[in-house]
Coordinates of C-alpha atoms in Angstrom, one line a residue:
M12 CA 0.0 0.0 0.0
K13 CA 1.4 3.4 -1.0
L14 CA 1.6 6.1 1.7
R15 CA 0.0 9.4 0.8
S16 CA 1.4 12.7 1.8
H17 CA -0.4 14.7 4.5
G18 CA 0.0 18.1 6.2
V19 CA 1.7 18.2 9.5
A20 CA -1.5 18.5 11.4
D21 CA -2.9 15.4 9.7
L22 CA 0.3 13.5 10.4
D23 CA -0.1 14.4 14.1
I24 CA -3.6 13.1 14.1
I25 CA -2.6 9.8 12.5
A26 CA 0.3 9.4 14.9
N27 CA -2.0 9.9 17.8
M28 CA -4.3 7.3 16.4
S29 CA -1.7 4.6 16.3
T30 CA 0.5 5.4 19.3
A31 CA 0.7 2.6 21.9
V32 CA -0.7 3.4 25.3
T33 CA 1.8 4.1 28.0
P34 CA 1.0 3.2 31.6
M35 CA -1.7 5.5 33.0
S36 CA -1.0 7.9 35.7
T37 CA -3.3 10.1 37.7
S38 CA -3.7 13.8 37.1
P39 CA -4.1 16.3 39.9
D40 CA -6.3 18.3 37.6
L41 CA -9.1 15.7 37.3
P42 CA -11.7 14.6 39.9
K43 CA -11.2 11.2 41.3
N44 CA -14.1 9.8 39.3
E45 CA -12.5 11.0 36.0
Q46 CA -9.0 9.7 36.7
P47 CA -7.8 7.3 34.0
E48 CA -7.5 4.4 36.4
E49 CA -6.4 1.0 35.3
K50 CA -9.2 -1.4 36.2
A51 CA -9.6 -5.2 35.8
G52 CA -12.7 -6.5 34.1
T53 CA -15.3 -5.1 31.7
Q54 CA -16.2 -1.5 32.2
V55 CA -19.5 0.0 30.9
F56 CA -20.3 3.7 31.2
A57 CA -22.6 6.2 29.4
I58 CA -21.3 9.3 27.7
H59 CA -22.8 12.8 27.4
G60 CA -21.5 16.3 26.8
A61 CA -19.3 15.5 23.8
D62 CA -20.1 17.1 20.4
P63 CA -21.5 14.4 18.1
E64 CA -18.5 14.5 15.7
V65 CA -16.0 14.5 18.6
Q66 CA -17.7 11.5 20.0
A67 CA -17.6 9.8 16.6
Y68 CA -13.9 10.5 16.4
A69 CA -13.2 9.1 19.8
M70 CA -15.1 5.9 19.0
A71 CA -13.3 5.6 15.7
K72 CA -10.0 5.6 17.6
Y73 CA -10.8 2.2 19.0
S74 CA -9.8 0.7 15.7
R75 CA -6.4 2.5 15.6
S76 CA -5.4 3.0 19.2
A77 CA -5.5 1.3 22.6
L78 CA -6.5 4.5 24.4
S79 CA -9.6 4.3 26.6
M80 CA -12.7 6.3 25.7
R81 CA -12.1 8.6 28.7
E82 CA -8.6 9.3 27.5
S83 CA -9.6 9.9 23.9
L84 CA -12.4 12.3 24.9
S85 CA -10.2 14.2 27.3
E86 CA -7.6 15.0 24.6
L87 CA -10.0 15.8 21.8
N88 CA -11.7 18.9 20.5
A89 CA -13.8 19.8 17.6
Q90 CA -10.8 21.1 15.5
K91 CA -9.0 17.8 15.8
A92 CA -12.1 15.9 15.0
E93 CA -12.7 17.9 11.8
K94 CA -9.1 17.4 10.6
F95 CA -9.4 13.6 11.2
L96 CA -12.7 13.4 9.5
N97 CA -11.5 15.4 6.5
T98 CA -8.7 12.9 6.1
F99 CA -10.2 9.5 6.9
Y100 CA -13.9 10.1 6.1
F101 CA -13.7 12.0 2.8
Q102 CA -10.3 10.9 1.4
Y103 CA -10.6 7.2 2.3
G104 CA -14.3 6.8 2.3
H105 CA -14.6 5.5 6.0
R106 CA -18.4 6.3 6.1
S107 CA -18.9 3.9 9.0
I108 CA -17.4 6.6 11.2
A109 CA -20.6 8.7 10.6
D110 CA -22.6 5.9 12.1
L111 CA -21.2 6.9 15.5
A112 CA -22.4 10.5 15.5
H113 CA -26.0 10.7 16.5
I114 CA -27.9 13.9 16.0
A115 CA -31.3 15.1 17.3
M116 CA -33.2 17.5 15.1
A117 CA -36.6 19.1 15.0
I118 CA -38.4 19.8 11.7
E119 CA -41.5 22.0 12.2
S120 CA -44.2 23.4 9.8
L121 CA -43.6 21.1 6.9
S122 CA -46.4 19.6 4.8
L123 CA -47.8 16.1 5.4
L124 CA -46.6 15.3 1.9
A125 CA -43.0 16.4 2.6
A126 CA -43.1 14.6 6.0
T127 CA -43.7 11.2 4.4
I128 CA -40.6 11.9 2.2
V129 CA -38.4 13.2 5.0
V130 CA -38.9 10.1 7.1
D131 CA -38.5 7.6 4.2
E132 CA -35.2 6.3 5.6
T133 CA -34.6 2.7 6.6
R134 CA -32.3 3.8 9.4
W135 CA -34.5 6.5 11.0
D136 CA -35.8 7.1 14.5
G137 CA -38.3 9.8 15.2
Q138 CA -41.9 10.8 15.8
E139 CA -44.4 12.9 13.9
R140 CA -47.6 14.6 15.1
S141 CA -50.5 12.3 15.2
T142 CA -53.8 13.1 13.3
R143 CA -55.6 11.1 16.0
Y144 CA -54.9 13.2 19.1
Q145 CA -55.1 16.8 18.0
N146 CA -57.0 19.1 15.7
F147 CA -54.9 19.7 12.6
R148 CA -56.9 22.8 11.6
K149 CA -54.7 24.8 13.8
S150 CA -51.5 23.7 12.0
G151 CA -51.9 25.8 8.9
Y152 CA -50.8 24.6 5.5
F153 CA -48.0 24.8 3.0
T154 CA -48.4 26.9 -0.2
P155 CA -46.1 25.9 -3.1
D156 CA -44.5 28.4 -5.5
F157 CA -47.0 29.1 -8.3
G158 CA -44.5 31.3 -10.2
G159 CA -46.7 34.3 -10.4
D160 CA -49.8 32.4 -11.5
A161 CA -52.3 34.4 -9.3
E162 CA -55.3 32.4 -10.5
S163 CA -53.7 29.1 -9.5
A164 CA -52.6 30.5 -6.1
T165 CA -56.2 31.8 -5.4
T166 CA -57.8 28.5 -6.5
Y167 CA -55.3 26.6 -4.3
Q168 CA -55.9 28.7 -1.2
E169 CA -59.7 28.6 -1.6
T170 CA -59.6 24.8 -2.0
I171 CA -57.4 24.2 1.1
E172 CA -59.5 26.5 3.2
F173 CA -62.6 24.6 2.0
L174 CA -61.1 21.3 3.0
F175 CA -60.1 22.6 6.4
A176 CA -63.6 23.9 7.0
E177 CA -65.0 20.5 6.0
Y178 CA -62.5 18.8 8.2
E179 CA -63.7 20.8 11.2
N180 CA -67.4 20.2 10.3
F181 CA -66.9 16.4 9.9
S182 CA -64.8 16.2 13.1
E183 CA -67.6 17.7 15.1
G184 CA -70.3 15.9 13.2
M185 CA -68.7 12.5 13.6
F186 CA -68.0 13.2 17.3
R187 CA -71.8 13.9 17.8
Y188 CA -72.6 10.7 15.8
L189 CA -70.3 8.5 17.9
E190 CA -71.5 10.1 21.1
A191 CA -75.1 9.2 20.1
Q192 CA -74.0 5.6 19.3
T193 CA -71.8 5.1 22.3
P194 CA -73.2 6.0 25.7
K195 CA -70.7 6.9 28.4
P196 CA -70.2 4.1 31.0
D197 CA -71.0 5.1 34.5
D198 CA -67.5 4.4 35.7
M199 CA -65.8 6.6 33.0
K200 CA -65.0 10.2 33.6
Q201 CA -66.6 12.7 31.2
D202 CA -63.3 14.2 30.0
A203 CA -61.9 10.7 29.3
Y204 CA -65.0 9.8 27.5
E205 CA -65.0 12.9 25.3
R206 CA -61.2 12.6 24.6
T207 CA -61.6 9.0 23.5
L208 CA -64.5 9.7 21.2
R209 CA -62.8 12.8 19.7
A210 CA -59.8 10.6 18.9
R211 CA -62.1 8.2 17.1
A212 CA -63.8 11.1 15.3
F213 CA -60.4 12.4 14.1
D214 CA -59.7 8.9 12.8
L215 CA -62.7 9.5 10.5
S216 CA -62.3 13.2 9.7
R217 CA -58.6 13.0 8.9
Y218 CA -59.5 11.7 5.5
L219 CA -60.4 15.3 4.6
L220 CA -57.1 16.8 5.5
P221 CA -55.1 17.8 2.4
L222 CA -51.5 16.8 1.9
A223 CA -50.7 20.5 2.2
T224 CA -51.5 20.4 6.0
N225 CA -48.6 21.3 8.2
T226 CA -47.1 18.9 10.7
S227 CA -44.0 18.7 12.7
L228 CA -41.6 15.9 13.5
G229 CA -38.4 15.1 15.4
Q230 CA -35.7 12.7 14.4
I231 CA -32.6 11.2 15.9
V232 CA -30.3 9.8 13.2
N233 CA -26.7 9.1 12.7
A234 CA -24.6 11.4 10.5
R235 CA -24.4 8.9 7.7
T236 CA -28.2 8.6 7.5
L237 CA -28.4 12.4 7.7
E238 CA -26.0 12.7 4.8
T239 CA -27.9 10.3 2.6
Q240 CA -31.2 11.9 3.7
V241 CA -30.0 15.4 2.7
S242 CA -28.8 14.1 -0.7
R243 CA -32.0 12.3 -1.3
L244 CA -34.1 15.3 -0.4
L245 CA -32.0 17.7 -2.5
S246 CA -32.7 15.3 -5.5
H247 CA -36.5 15.2 -5.0
T248 CA -39.2 16.3 -7.5
H249 CA -40.9 18.8 -5.1
K250 CA -39.3 22.2 -4.4
E251 CA -40.5 22.1 -0.7
V252 CA -38.6 18.9 -0.2
R253 CA -35.5 20.2 -1.9
E254 CA -35.5 23.3 0.3
L255 CA -36.0 21.1 3.4
G256 CA -32.9 19.1 2.4
Q257 CA -30.9 22.4 2.3
K258 CA -32.3 23.4 5.7
L259 CA -31.3 20.1 7.3
K260 CA -27.8 20.5 5.9
D261 CA -27.6 24.1 7.2
A262 CA -29.0 23.1 10.7
A263 CA -26.3 20.4 11.0
R264 CA -23.5 23.0 10.3
E265 CA -24.9 26.0 12.2
P266 CA -25.0 26.5 16.0
S267 CA -27.6 24.2 17.5
H268 CA -30.3 25.0 20.1
N269 CA -29.0 24.8 23.6
V270 CA -31.8 23.7 25.9
N271 CA -29.8 24.9 29.0
H272 CA -29.0 28.3 27.5
K273 CA -31.3 30.3 29.8
A274 CA -30.3 28.5 33.0
M275 CA -26.6 28.8 32.1
R276 CA -27.0 32.6 31.4
E277 CA -28.6 33.0 34.9
L278 CA -25.8 31.0 36.5
I279 CA -23.1 33.0 34.7
A280 CA -24.8 36.2 35.9
E281 CA -24.5 35.0 39.5
I282 CA -20.9 34.1 39.0
R283 CA -20.1 37.5 37.4
E284 CA -21.3 39.3 40.6
K285 CA -18.6 37.5 42.6
D286 CA -15.9 37.0 40.0
P287 CA -16.0 38.6 36.6
E288 CA -12.9 36.8 35.4
L289 CA -14.3 33.4 36.4
A290 CA -17.7 34.3 34.8
A291 CA -15.9 35.0 31.5
K292 CA -14.3 31.5 31.6
A293 CA -17.6 29.9 32.5
E294 CA -19.4 31.7 29.6
E295 CA -16.8 30.5 27.1
Q296 CA -17.3 26.9 28.1
L297 CA -21.0 26.8 29.0
L298 CA -22.3 28.9 26.2
R299 CA -20.0 27.9 23.4
E300 CA -21.7 27.2 20.1
V301 CA -22.1 23.6 19.2
R302 CA -22.4 22.5 15.6
V303 CA -23.7 19.0 15.6
S304 CA -22.2 17.9 12.3
P305 CA -20.2 20.6 10.6
T306 CA -18.0 18.2 8.7
L307 CA -19.9 15.0 8.1
V308 CA -22.7 16.5 5.9
K309 CA -20.8 19.4 4.3
Y310 CA -20.4 17.6 1.0
A311 CA -24.0 16.2 0.8
E312 CA -25.4 17.4 -2.5
A313 CA -28.2 16.4 -4.9
S314 CA -27.6 13.0 -6.5
S315 CA -27.1 13.0 -10.2
Y316 CA -27.5 9.2 -10.1
E317 CA -31.0 9.5 -8.6
L318 CA -32.0 12.4 -10.8
E319 CA -31.0 10.9 -14.1
T320 CA -32.1 7.4 -13.2
R321 CA -35.6 8.5 -12.1
K322 CA -36.1 10.5 -15.4
Q323 CA -34.9 7.6 -17.6
L324 CA -37.0 4.9 -15.8
Q325 CA -40.2 7.1 -15.9
Q326 CA -39.6 7.4 -19.7
A327 CA -39.1 3.7 -20.0
A328 CA -42.3 2.9 -18.1
T329 CA -44.2 5.3 -20.3
E330 CA -42.9 3.7 -23.5
L331 CA -43.5 0.2 -22.3
M332 CA -47.1 0.7 -21.1
K333 CA -48.1 3.1 -24.0
D334 CA -50.9 4.8 -21.9
A335 CA -52.6 1.5 -21.1
A336 CA -55.6 1.7 -18.8
I337 CA -54.8 0.9 -15.1
E338 CA -56.3 -2.5 -14.5
V339 CA -58.3 -3.2 -11.4
A340 CA -56.2 -5.0 -8.8
K341 CA -56.6 -6.3 -5.2
E342 CA -55.9 -3.8 -2.4
V343 CA -53.4 -6.3 -0.9
D344 CA -51.8 -8.6 -3.4
L345 CA -49.2 -11.1 -2.3
L346 CA -47.0 -11.7 -5.3
E347 CA -45.6 -15.0 -6.5
P348 CA -41.8 -15.4 -6.6
D349 CA -40.2 -14.0 -9.8
P350 CA -36.8 -14.7 -11.5
L351 CA -34.5 -12.0 -10.2
E352 CA -34.2 -10.3 -13.6
I353 CA -38.0 -10.0 -13.8
E354 CA -38.3 -8.6 -10.3
L355 CA -35.6 -6.0 -10.8
A356 CA -36.9 -4.8 -14.1
T357 CA -40.5 -4.6 -12.9
T358 CA -39.6 -2.9 -9.6
L359 CA -37.5 -0.3 -11.4
L360 CA -40.5 0.6 -13.6
Y361 CA -43.0 0.4 -10.7
Q362 CA -41.7 3.5 -8.9
G363 CA -42.1 5.7 -12.0
S364 CA -45.7 4.7 -12.8
H365 CA -49.1 4.2 -11.3
Y366 CA -49.6 0.6 -12.5
S367 CA -49.8 -2.4 -10.2
Y368 CA -46.8 -4.6 -10.0
R369 CA -48.8 -7.5 -11.5
Q370 CA -49.8 -5.4 -14.6
L371 CA -46.2 -4.2 -15.1
R372 CA -44.8 -7.7 -14.6
K373 CA -47.0 -9.0 -17.4
A374 CA -45.6 -6.4 -19.7
V375 CA -42.0 -7.1 -18.6
E376 CA -42.4 -10.8 -19.1
A377 CA -43.4 -10.2 -22.7
L378 CA -40.1 -8.5 -23.4
T379 CA -37.0 -10.3 -24.6
A380 CA -34.1 -11.0 -22.2
E381 CA -32.1 -8.2 -24.0
Q382 CA -34.9 -5.7 -23.5
R383 CA -35.2 -6.5 -19.8
E384 CA -31.5 -6.1 -19.5
E385 CA -31.8 -2.7 -21.0
I386 CA -34.2 -1.7 -18.3
I387 CA -31.9 -3.0 -15.5
D388 CA -29.0 -1.2 -17.2
L389 CA -30.9 2.1 -16.6
G390 CA -30.7 1.5 -12.9
F391 CA -26.9 1.3 -13.1
A392 CA -26.0 3.6 -15.9
N393 CA -25.6 6.8 -13.9
R394 CA -24.1 5.3 -10.7
G395 CA -21.1 7.2 -9.3
K396 CA -18.2 5.8 -7.4
Y397 CA -19.8 6.3 -4.0
D398 CA -23.5 5.9 -4.9
E399 CA -25.3 3.2 -3.2
L400 CA -27.6 1.2 -5.5
G401 CA -31.2 2.4 -5.6
R402 CA -33.8 0.9 -3.4
A403 CA -35.3 -1.0 -6.2
F404 CA -32.3 -3.3 -6.2
S405 CA -33.2 -4.5 -2.7
A406 CA -34.7 -7.6 -4.2
G407 CA -35.2 -11.3 -3.4
Q408 CA -37.6 -11.1 -0.3
Q409 CA -40.1 -13.9 -0.4
F410 CA -43.0 -11.9 0.8
R411 CA -43.9 -9.0 -1.5
F412 CA -47.1 -7.2 -1.1
D413 CA -48.4 -4.7 -3.7
I414 CA -50.7 -2.5 -1.5
L415 CA -53.2 0.1 -2.6
M416 CA -54.5 2.0 0.3
D417 CA -55.5 5.5 1.4
V418 CA -52.7 8.0 2.2
G419 CA -53.8 8.3 5.8
G420 CA -53.4 4.6 6.4
Y421 CA -50.2 4.5 4.3
R422 CA -48.6 7.1 6.7
D423 CA -49.0 4.5 9.5
M424 CA -47.8 1.5 7.4
H425 CA -44.9 3.6 6.2
R426 CA -43.4 3.4 9.7
H427 CA -42.4 -0.2 9.3
R428 CA -38.8 0.3 8.2
R429 CA -37.6 -3.3 8.5
C430 CA -39.3 -3.9 5.1
V431 CA -38.2 -2.5 1.7
Q432 CA -40.7 0.0 0.4
I433 CA -41.0 1.1 -3.2
H434 CA -43.3 4.1 -3.5
Q435 CA -45.4 5.5 -6.3
A436 CA -46.3 9.2 -6.4
Y437 CA -49.5 10.7 -5.0
T438 CA -52.4 10.7 -7.4
A439 CA -56.2 10.8 -7.7
L440 CA -56.2 8.0 -10.3
H441 CA -57.0 5.2 -7.8
G442 CA -60.0 6.9 -6.2
F443 CA -60.6 7.5 -2.5
A444 CA -61.6 5.5 0.6
M445 CA -64.7 6.3 2.6
P446 CA -65.3 5.2 6.2
E447 CA -68.5 3.2 6.7
E448 CA -69.6 5.6 9.4
M449 CA -70.0 8.4 6.9
A450 CA -72.9 6.6 5.3
A451 CA -74.3 5.6 8.7
A452 CA -74.2 9.2 9.8
G453 CA -75.9 10.3 6.5
V454 CA -73.0 12.5 5.3
D455 CA -71.7 10.3 2.6
D456 CA -73.0 12.4 -0.3
R457 CA -71.3 15.5 1.1
Y458 CA -68.1 13.5 1.6
V459 CA -68.1 12.3 -2.0
Q460 CA -68.7 15.8 -3.3
T461 CA -65.8 17.2 -1.2
M462 CA -63.4 14.5 -2.6
E463 CA -64.5 15.1 -6.1
R464 CA -64.0 18.8 -5.8
A465 CA -60.5 18.3 -4.5
A466 CA -59.6 15.9 -7.4
Q467 CA -61.0 18.4 -10.0
V468 CA -58.9 21.2 -8.6
S469 CA -55.8 19.0 -8.5
A470 CA -56.3 18.1 -12.2
A471 CA -56.8 21.7 -13.1
L472 CA -53.7 22.8 -11.3
A473 CA -51.6 20.0 -12.9
G474 CA -52.6 21.3 -16.3
R475 CA -51.4 24.8 -15.7
P476 CA -48.3 26.1 -17.6
M477 CA -45.9 26.4 -14.7
A478 CA -42.9 24.7 -13.3
E479 CA -43.7 21.6 -11.2
A480 CA -47.4 22.0 -11.9
G481 CA -48.0 18.3 -11.3
E482 CA -46.1 18.3 -8.1
N483 CA -47.9 21.4 -6.8
A484 CA -51.3 19.8 -7.7
Q485 CA -50.7 16.9 -5.3
Y486 CA -51.0 19.2 -2.2
V487 CA -54.7 19.6 -2.5
L488 CA -55.4 15.9 -2.5
P489 CA -57.0 14.8 0.8
L490 CA -55.6 11.8 2.8
A491 CA -58.6 9.7 1.6
Y492 CA -57.1 9.3 -1.8
R493 CA -55.2 6.0 -2.5
K494 CA -51.6 5.4 -3.4
R495 CA -49.7 2.3 -4.3
T496 CA -46.7 1.0 -2.4
L497 CA -44.7 -2.2 -2.9
F498 CA -43.7 -3.7 0.5
K499 CA -41.0 -6.4 0.5
M500 CA -40.2 -8.3 3.7
D501 CA -39.3 -11.6 5.4
F502 CA -41.8 -13.8 7.3
A503 CA -41.0 -12.3 10.7
E504 CA -42.0 -8.9 9.5
V505 CA -45.3 -10.2 8.0
V506 CA -46.2 -11.7 11.4
Y507 CA -45.2 -8.5 13.2
I508 CA -47.2 -6.2 11.0
S509 CA -50.2 -8.5 10.9
E510 CA -50.2 -8.8 14.7
I511 CA -49.5 -5.2 15.7
R512 CA -51.7 -3.5 13.1
T513 CA -54.9 -5.7 13.6
T514 CA -55.4 -4.7 17.2
P515 CA -58.7 -3.0 18.0
Q516 CA -57.0 0.1 19.2
G517 CA -55.7 0.8 15.7
H518 CA -57.1 2.7 12.8
F519 CA -59.6 0.7 10.7
S520 CA -57.8 1.4 7.5
Y521 CA -54.5 -0.2 8.3
R522 CA -56.3 -2.9 10.4
N523 CA -57.9 -4.1 7.2
V524 CA -54.7 -4.0 5.2
A525 CA -52.8 -6.0 7.9
W526 CA -55.6 -8.5 8.1
Q527 CA -55.4 -9.0 4.3
M528 CA -51.7 -9.5 4.5
Y529 CA -52.2 -12.2 7.1
D530 CA -55.0 -13.8 5.1
E531 CA -53.0 -13.8 1.9
V532 CA -50.0 -15.6 3.5
A533 CA -52.3 -18.0 5.4
S534 CA -54.1 -18.9 2.2
K535 CA -50.9 -19.7 0.4
H536 CA -49.1 -21.2 3.4
P537 CA -52.0 -22.8 5.5
A538 CA -49.6 -24.6 7.8
L539 CA -48.3 -21.2 9.0
R540 CA -51.7 -19.8 9.9
Q541 CA -51.5 -21.0 13.4
Y542 CA -48.4 -18.9 14.2
F543 CA -50.2 -15.5 13.7
R544 CA -51.6 -13.9 16.8
V545 CA -54.0 -11.5 15.0
C546 CA -57.2 -9.9 16.0
D547 CA -60.2 -10.5 13.8
V548 CA -61.0 -7.2 12.2
H549 CA -64.6 -8.4 11.5
E550 CA -65.5 -8.5 15.2
P551 CA -67.1 -5.4 16.7
V552 CA -64.8 -2.8 18.3
D553 CA -65.5 -1.1 21.6
L554 CA -64.8 2.5 20.7
L555 CA -64.1 3.4 24.3
K556 CA -61.1 1.0 24.7
R557 CA -57.9 2.4 23.4

């Protein structure tokens, strides 16, 4: 292996990484509990207070040094970490180091549409506002850039306001309906009774919320996930999402929010009254600006691989299907095993169309082997040196479900990240779902009219001569409209989703989907039926039990 030349600072870092440990000695400057004592046996301790990148650097030193974690952290600072990361992370591609830097971030006032895209990471931990426990009318909504088209902007605003008004009307109306159908038990407090029924009412009325509705979410991800997330968002079709990608990148590199800032300020003020010099030192340490990931995401940019591949595969799907009508398909379709070449070609085309997997597969099977290879080649053609293969290449899982469901329910199913998910875009082409309670309450006609009006406005906006007209038009679609997603998983994940999502406390939409997943597997593998601990969705549900 050839040695590469480095600056003096980099040589010092590398030398420190590989220097053997000398016998430890105590330091009079450290408290007893922080002394680098030599102990026998396994030691386990938690760490806090280190900047994410400094902590990542310290952990990375385990592979190149015998220093303890306490010793590593005591000698490090953000400057050394940055120099090390610039050398080993960027020059040598040691991306696993970024797995060690975990970052907490808040993302507030983004659309429901954008939120589903932000969280679409297999290595993601976080929470989003629930449509069940709060009135989303108060959240406001996102307005896309209509490029000076005043007519479109006015139509958009009027439609969103109309949908929010209907959401409030249906929320109150369905609460009154459920209240009439479900008397309060004597042993249940009035506030608990009303809170439970309002949650059930929101389960129904959420179908009227447009994708433009604002939400908020928090995430805790490692720096590698953040880097890939930023790149993916910067490459997206929607301007709002691209701007969010840039904001995430900026937030990682700018001073972070210090939750203890006010308390520290008050403490420093007390110290200053007694010792101004000590207060200045305390302020320097306690109120220093912390940038959670100034180095690890600084080179995250839009992916030309993703941009070009998406465009070419969409064109290939259009040419293959030749505007064929979308065939009627099952809501939950457990697919038979395919030869790998068939699965890859079909999945690559799936994400750029609105056809079912089964309909696309039929067209792909009719191609020659050379034509299928040309489709697969499109998935590789623009791949750069450090680009991971697109998600469509995560193939070979035995259980593959092509699922058509309302967007509200999809948002819940989307949280199952152990499975591979291949998404299609939001559309009105597949119609909308309507809860049975709407008809029972006598508001089904009004509900249908509301949905049809939203679809008509969406189609009109999509036809306007402006940039990203089709993308902007998606924001007025309510959560009742259906979208298609391909879920690929192993048997353990099928059991997990079927069991956790059929419980009576869940939303009826994903309960039905999870039951059909179970039923599809049990029908094709009857010997495995006994191992599912599912709740029968056909049995009555006590609305007051959560």
